[in-house]
Amino acid sequence: EVQLVESGGGVVQPGRSLRLSCAASGFTFDDYAMHWVRQSPGKGLEWVSGISWNSGSIGYADSVKGRFTISRDNAKNSLYLQMNSLRAEDTALYYCAKDPLVLGRVDGKNWFDPWGQGTLVTVSS
Amino acid sequence: EIVMTQSPATLSVSPGERATLSCRASQSVSSNLAWYQQKPGQAPRLLIYGASTRATGIPARFSGSGSGTEFTLTISSLQSEDFAIYYCQQYNNWPRFGQGTKVEIK
């Protein structure tokens, strides 16, 4: 069974940084692209970033480009999201999600299955 | 930027009845459309991709149709476990989600 477990969320002041992690199990992690998707009451569901199986293709939403960095460690079956210069509008539940296609790219033609349970990020002074 | 619009915002349906949910894209997304179900306190779950292909383990009472800009998710006979929020997502040009349709008990 595929399991995705996020961690690293918390309360952080505007302008500060936070690093999220996602531990994956139950599948061959280095065969699949992975993504971060966030959900907030105000903005709903929003794709944040994705990274291909070999880190060869990476994408970001315009809202986080230049501030967030996605990465992965295939040896550790782990996905990461480094979030810098955090803003109040980054407050959300952040989900880790698996790309369904084997050896898929991050090319804008991505959907998500399955999702983890999420980790909550609150940006507030 | 492709904008996804779902209607209605809330749908009140009795158990056993049929539910029809709509999703419209601001420009054509071909058949690059997915549907998700989200229950309170849970992550979204993939129901449909490619506009009409059920994901693994999804019951046959869920069906998707449409292409281009107009899409429909139909639940043929609502079960108690189907009351939830449903989201559409286009993946033709960077993923974008609709705002959701809440299916509630009438």
mmCIF file of C-alpha atoms in Angstrom, chain A residues 8-95:
data_model
loop_
_atom_site.group_PDB
_atom_site.id
_atom_site.type_symbol
_atom_site.label_atom_id
_atom_site.label_comp_id
_atom_site.label_asym_id
_atom_site.label_seq_id
_atom_site.Cartn_x
_atom_site.Cartn_y
_atom_site.Cartn_z
ATOM 1 C CA GLY A 8 7.769 19.785 9.090
ATOM 2 C CA GLY A 9 4.777 22.080 9.266
ATOM 3 C CA GLY A 10 4.262 24.617 12.010
ATOM 4 C CA VAL A 11 3.794 28.265 12.869
ATOM 5 C CA VAL A 12 6.360 30.629 11.384
ATOM 6 C CA GLN A 13 6.702 34.400 11.145
ATOM 7 C CA PRO A 14 6.442 36.186 7.793
ATOM 8 C CA GLY A 15 9.779 36.299 6.011
ATOM 9 C CA ARG A 16 11.113 33.182 7.731
ATOM 10 C CA SER A 17 11.787 29.730 6.299
ATOM 11 C CA LEU A 18 10.442 26.226 6.752
ATOM 12 C CA ARG A 19 11.331 22.855 5.266
ATOM 13 C CA LEU A 20 8.675 20.226 4.638
ATOM 14 C CA SER A 21 9.406 16.543 4.197
ATOM 15 C CA CYS A 22 7.434 13.647 2.775
ATOM 16 C CA ALA A 23 8.375 10.044 3.555
ATOM 17 C CA ALA A 24 7.185 7.602 0.906
ATOM 18 C CA SER A 25 6.695 3.849 1.113
ATOM 19 C CA GLY A 26 4.848 1.045 -0.615
ATOM 20 C CA PHE A 27 6.090 1.786 -4.129
ATOM 21 C CA THR A 28 9.318 2.253 -6.074
ATOM 22 C CA PHE A 29 9.866 5.894 -5.191
ATOM 23 C CA ASP A 30 12.531 6.616 -7.801
ATOM 24 C CA ASP A 31 10.178 5.574 -10.631
ATOM 25 C CA TYR A 32 7.696 8.402 -10.082
ATOM 26 C CA ALA A 33 7.442 12.151 -10.177
ATOM 27 C CA MET A 34 6.214 13.731 -6.957
ATOM 28 C CA HIS A 35 4.339 16.914 -6.169
ATOM 29 C CA TRP A 36 3.321 19.320 -3.456
ATOM 30 C CA VAL A 37 -0.269 20.593 -3.473
ATOM 31 C CA ARG A 38 -1.673 22.974 -0.878
ATOM 32 C CA GLN A 39 -5.162 23.733 0.344
ATOM 33 C CA SER A 40 -6.408 26.820 2.122
ATOM 34 C CA PRO A 41 -9.906 28.083 2.903
ATOM 35 C CA GLY A 42 -9.356 31.198 0.821
ATOM 36 C CA LYS A 43 -7.665 29.775 -2.269
ATOM 37 C CA GLY A 44 -8.853 26.175 -2.325
ATOM 38 C CA LEU A 45 -6.568 23.557 -3.857
ATOM 39 C CA GLU A 46 -3.410 24.835 -5.522
ATOM 40 C CA TRP A 47 -0.585 22.862 -7.130
ATOM 41 C CA VAL A 48 2.672 24.202 -5.705
ATOM 42 C CA SER A 49 5.529 22.272 -7.266
ATOM 43 C CA GLY A 50 6.553 18.999 -8.870
ATOM 44 C CA ILE A 51 9.777 17.085 -9.494
ATOM 45 C CA SER A 52 10.370 14.232 -11.916
ATOM 46 C CA TRP A 53 11.712 10.824 -10.918
ATOM 47 C CA ASN A 54 15.313 11.823 -11.656
ATOM 48 C CA SER A 55 14.975 15.530 -10.737
ATOM 49 C CA GLY A 56 15.435 16.275 -14.434
ATOM 50 C CA SER A 57 12.247 18.301 -14.721
ATOM 51 C CA ILE A 58 10.914 20.601 -12.038
ATOM 52 C CA GLY A 59 7.999 22.997 -12.023
ATOM 53 C CA TYR A 60 6.647 25.674 -9.718
ATOM 54 C CA ALA A 61 3.475 27.680 -9.462
ATOM 55 C CA ASP A 62 4.014 31.350 -10.203
ATOM 56 C CA SER A 63 2.939 32.177 -6.646
ATOM 57 C CA VAL A 64 5.982 30.401 -5.160
ATOM 58 C CA LYS A 65 8.590 30.657 -7.917
ATOM 59 C CA GLY A 66 11.858 32.060 -6.588
ATOM 60 C CA ARG A 67 10.877 31.412 -2.969
ATOM 61 C CA PHE A 68 10.266 27.642 -2.775
ATOM 62 C CA THR A 69 12.614 24.839 -3.816
ATOM 63 C CA ILE A 70 11.556 21.238 -4.321
ATOM 64 C CA SER A 71 14.014 18.375 -4.049
ATOM 65 C CA ARG A 72 14.101 14.640 -3.503
ATOM 66 C CA ASP A 73 16.445 11.993 -2.119
ATOM 67 C CA ASN A 74 15.697 8.714 -3.847
ATOM 68 C CA ALA A 75 18.048 6.828 -1.518
ATOM 69 C CA LYS A 76 15.870 7.937 1.404
ATOM 70 C CA ASN A 77 12.502 7.689 -0.397
ATOM 71 C CA SER A 78 11.896 11.284 0.568
ATOM 72 C CA LEU A 79 10.541 14.464 -0.978
ATOM 73 C CA TYR A 80 11.240 17.954 0.348
ATOM 74 C CA LEU A 81 9.969 21.500 -0.012
ATOM 75 C CA GLN A 82 12.212 24.337 1.157
ATOM 76 C CA MET A 83 10.029 27.386 1.706
ATOM 77 C CA ASN A 84 11.764 30.756 2.077
ATOM 78 C CA SER A 85 10.434 34.299 2.454
ATOM 79 C CA LEU A 86 7.126 32.964 3.694
ATOM 80 C CA ARG A 87 4.040 35.128 3.429
ATOM 81 C CA ALA A 88 0.666 35.061 5.139
ATOM 82 C CA GLU A 89 -0.882 33.800 1.907
ATOM 83 C CA ASP A 90 1.298 30.672 2.092
ATOM 84 C CA THR A 91 -0.748 29.532 5.092
ATOM 85 C CA ALA A 92 -2.262 26.203 4.077
ATOM 86 C CA LEU A 93 -2.343 22.457 4.520
ATOM 87 C CA TYR A 94 0.469 21.094 2.348
ATOM 88 C CA TYR A 95 -0.023 17.702 0.738
#
